[in-house]
């Protein structure tokens, strides 16, 4: 079996999938208390790295995805598939799991 080298630029989402780089979680509380890894919550904010071509409609056409590469997004807490590439955390989501864009 051949080894495959995967990096961020080689990931091409299919359909209505979106590949998001996860923003780092908070290291301490608003009061300044440092949080151990076990107490940190899963981040829900990230930056879009790649998008798929869009969902295919019944007539065969594609619905364009509303987000684009570089957008900051807020997504559902337990959505998608977590992926670790090169020490960075990413998540592969369906477009419907994105809740909002962040300015």
XYZ file of N, CA and C in Angstrom:
309
model
N 0.845 -1.179 0.000
C 0.000 0.000 0.000
C 0.888 1.238 0.000
N 0.590 2.178 -0.860
C 1.383 3.402 -0.989
C 0.999 4.396 0.099
N 1.991 5.106 0.591
C 1.749 6.148 1.586
C 1.264 7.410 0.883
N 0.287 8.062 1.463
C -0.265 9.282 0.892
C 0.086 10.439 1.804
N 0.629 11.490 1.225
C 0.961 12.683 1.992
C -0.215 13.645 1.895
N -0.807 13.952 3.030
C -1.964 14.852 3.047
C -1.565 16.160 3.717
N -1.870 17.259 3.045
C -1.730 18.560 3.673
C -2.972 19.376 3.340
N -3.063 20.548 3.879
C -4.275 21.348 3.748
C -4.597 21.653 2.286
N -3.601 21.920 1.489
C -3.854 22.283 0.089
C -4.355 21.111 -0.747
N -4.168 19.875 -0.302
C -4.634 18.724 -1.071
C -6.041 18.281 -0.684
N -6.626 18.871 0.348
C -7.980 18.500 0.773
C -8.993 19.279 -0.059
N -9.820 18.564 -0.799
C -10.865 19.153 -1.631
C -12.214 18.598 -1.172
N -12.995 19.379 -0.408
C -14.297 18.890 0.059
C -15.235 18.576 -1.111
N -16.099 17.606 -0.918
C -17.076 17.210 -1.920
C -18.454 17.737 -1.552
N -19.304 17.913 -2.540
C -20.682 18.325 -2.307
C -20.787 19.632 -1.546
N -21.594 19.617 -0.482
C -21.800 20.837 0.304
C -20.928 20.854 1.561
N -19.768 20.234 1.495
C -18.858 20.178 2.637
C -17.950 21.406 2.666
N -17.543 21.771 3.890
C -16.670 22.917 4.115
C -15.547 22.472 5.048
N -14.300 22.801 4.719
C -13.122 22.451 5.514
C -12.720 23.695 6.300
N -12.734 23.602 7.639
C -12.541 24.760 8.504
C -11.344 24.541 9.431
N -10.477 25.556 9.533
C -9.383 25.534 10.503
C -9.948 26.042 11.822
N -9.821 25.231 12.864
C -10.398 25.544 14.165
C -9.564 26.620 14.867
N -10.233 27.637 15.404
C -9.545 28.654 16.195
C -9.167 28.053 17.536
N -8.014 28.437 18.080
C -7.606 27.873 19.376
C -8.595 28.225 20.480
N -8.779 27.296 21.422
C -9.702 27.538 22.525
C -9.038 28.428 23.569
N -9.859 29.007 24.402
C -9.375 29.910 25.447
C -8.501 29.155 26.438
N -7.385 29.758 26.808
C -6.460 29.156 27.766
C -6.822 29.502 29.207
N -7.541 30.638 29.381
C -7.932 31.022 30.741
C -9.294 31.690 30.729
N -9.900 31.762 31.891
C -11.228 32.351 32.028
C -11.117 33.870 32.023
N -12.268 34.546 31.996
C -12.292 36.004 32.034
C -11.668 36.521 33.332
N -11.737 35.739 34.392
C -11.157 36.125 35.683
C -9.671 35.838 35.794
N -9.071 35.214 34.762
C -7.645 34.970 34.750
C -7.221 33.601 35.229
N -8.161 32.702 35.463
C -7.837 31.353 35.923
C -7.435 30.501 34.720
N -6.256 29.868 34.790
C -5.801 29.002 33.707
C -6.618 27.715 33.685
N -7.014 27.292 32.484
C -7.829 26.093 32.336
C -6.971 24.900 31.926
N -7.132 23.753 32.593
C -6.436 22.545 32.131
C -7.108 22.028 30.861
N -6.415 21.172 30.116
C -6.963 20.643 28.864
C -8.301 19.948 29.057
N -8.507 19.306 30.184
C -9.750 18.572 30.426
C -10.939 19.499 30.636
N -10.699 20.754 31.014
C -11.795 21.685 31.277
C -12.119 22.570 30.079
N -11.296 22.540 29.043
C -11.531 23.384 27.875
C -12.687 22.838 27.064
N -13.507 23.755 26.564
C -14.615 23.351 25.705
C -14.145 23.300 24.262
N -14.815 22.470 23.476
C -14.489 22.358 22.057
C -14.812 23.700 21.390
N -13.860 24.262 20.641
C -14.121 25.540 19.969
C -15.229 25.406 18.931
N -15.925 26.500 18.691
C -16.988 26.517 17.702
C -16.749 27.595 16.657
N -15.551 28.145 16.632
C -15.216 29.229 15.729
C -14.031 28.807 14.877
N -14.064 29.139 13.596
C -12.956 28.783 12.736
C -12.955 29.576 11.449
N -11.929 29.319 10.631
C -11.772 30.001 9.350
C -11.896 28.984 8.231
N -12.693 29.311 7.236
C -12.905 28.423 6.096
C -11.626 28.332 5.278
N -11.155 27.094 5.047
C -9.927 26.845 4.299
C -10.248 26.355 2.882
N -11.311 25.573 2.732
C -11.708 25.051 1.414
C -13.205 24.766 1.419
N -13.843 24.900 0.269
C -15.271 24.597 0.140
C -15.495 23.666 -1.044
N -16.549 22.881 -0.946
C -16.919 21.988 -2.040
C -17.688 22.749 -3.104
N -18.074 22.071 -4.186
C -18.778 22.733 -5.292
C -20.235 23.074 -4.983
N -20.799 22.520 -3.934
C -22.195 22.794 -3.587
C -23.046 21.546 -3.697
N -24.207 21.608 -3.084
C -25.133 20.475 -3.078
C -25.804 20.346 -4.447
N -25.946 19.109 -4.899
C -26.598 18.868 -6.190
C -28.111 18.848 -5.985
N -28.822 19.613 -6.804
C -30.284 19.682 -6.755
C -30.899 18.514 -7.527
N -32.206 18.368 -7.416
C -32.916 17.287 -8.106
C -32.760 17.359 -9.624
N -32.636 18.573 -10.172
C -32.506 18.723 -11.621
C -31.057 18.602 -12.110
N -30.119 18.323 -11.191
C -28.724 18.128 -11.562
C -27.851 19.355 -11.414
N -28.462 20.521 -11.214
C -27.670 21.737 -11.030
C -27.109 21.778 -9.605
N -26.208 22.690 -9.345
C -25.593 22.814 -8.017
C -26.061 24.089 -7.334
N -26.325 23.984 -6.025
C -26.614 25.165 -5.206
C -25.286 25.677 -4.668
N -24.938 26.927 -4.940
C -23.648 27.431 -4.469
C -23.595 27.506 -2.943
N -22.404 27.332 -2.396
C -22.208 27.426 -0.945
C -22.106 28.894 -0.568
N -22.729 29.270 0.550
C -22.817 30.675 0.942
C -21.530 31.228 1.537
N -20.616 30.374 1.996
C -19.362 30.859 2.568
C -18.241 30.672 1.553
N -17.166 31.429 1.724
C -16.021 31.303 0.827
C -14.751 31.177 1.648
N -13.683 30.798 1.006
C -12.389 30.642 1.672
C -11.999 31.969 2.325
N -11.575 31.879 3.585
C -11.168 33.071 4.329
C -12.232 33.587 5.277
N -13.491 33.165 5.112
C -14.572 33.594 6.009
C -14.382 32.996 7.396
N -14.695 33.755 8.425
C -14.734 33.247 9.800
C -16.167 32.797 10.052
N -16.324 31.604 10.608
C -17.657 31.044 10.818
C -17.819 30.487 12.226
N -19.052 30.458 12.664
C -19.457 29.839 13.922
C -20.242 28.594 13.537
N -19.851 27.428 14.088
C -20.497 26.178 13.699
C -21.002 25.416 14.915
N -21.864 24.434 14.679
C -22.453 23.625 15.746
C -21.370 22.925 16.547
N -21.599 22.784 17.834
C -20.589 22.266 18.759
C -20.106 20.853 18.424
N -21.000 19.948 18.116
C -20.613 18.558 17.887
C -20.749 18.159 16.421
N -20.638 19.126 15.523
C -20.802 18.863 14.094
C -19.482 18.474 13.444
N -19.585 17.761 12.350
C -18.430 17.496 11.514
C -17.491 16.421 12.011
N -16.404 16.279 11.282
C -15.360 15.307 11.576
C -14.084 16.052 11.904
N -13.531 15.782 13.087
C -12.298 16.437 13.512
C -11.111 15.804 12.803
N -10.211 16.664 12.293
C -9.027 16.210 11.564
C -7.824 16.992 12.081
N -6.700 16.298 12.277
C -5.469 16.950 12.709
C -4.444 16.811 11.584
N -3.970 17.945 11.059
C -2.969 17.959 9.993
C -1.838 18.897 10.387
N -0.632 18.395 10.420
C 0.523 19.232 10.712
C 0.450 19.964 12.034
N -0.129 19.342 13.047
C -0.224 19.962 14.361
C -1.365 20.959 14.500
N -2.117 21.194 13.448
C -3.261 22.109 13.480
C -4.555 21.291 13.498
N -5.597 21.855 14.118
C -6.900 21.194 14.177
C -7.817 21.757 13.097
N -8.502 20.850 12.412
C -9.462 21.210 11.376
C -10.742 20.424 11.615
N -11.820 20.865 10.993
C -13.076 20.129 11.047
C -13.698 20.172 9.651
N -14.214 19.028 9.206
C -14.887 18.928 7.915
C -16.381 18.891 8.207
N -17.094 19.939 7.778
C -18.510 20.123 8.106
C -19.384 20.100 6.869
N -20.651 19.838 7.074
C -21.647 20.070 6.054
C -22.050 21.546 6.167
N -22.419 22.164 5.065
C -22.789 23.582 5.098
C -23.916 23.862 6.084
N -24.828 22.920 6.249
C -25.961 23.134 7.164
C -25.522 23.241 8.629
N -24.307 22.767 8.966
C -23.817 22.847 10.346
C -23.201 24.203 10.669
N -23.036 25.064 9.668
C -22.520 26.413 9.910
C -23.686 27.283 10.339
N -23.532 27.900 11.504
C -24.622 28.692 12.078
C -24.586 30.144 11.660
N -23.371 30.726 11.534
C -23.272 32.143 11.218
C -21.881 32.491 10.726
N -21.811 33.594 9.996
C -20.519 34.178 9.644
C -20.156 35.178 10.727
N -18.869 35.355 10.967
C -18.402 36.275 11.997
C -17.562 37.356 11.330
N -17.913 38.601 11.610
C -17.178 39.736 11.000
C -15.923 40.047 11.768
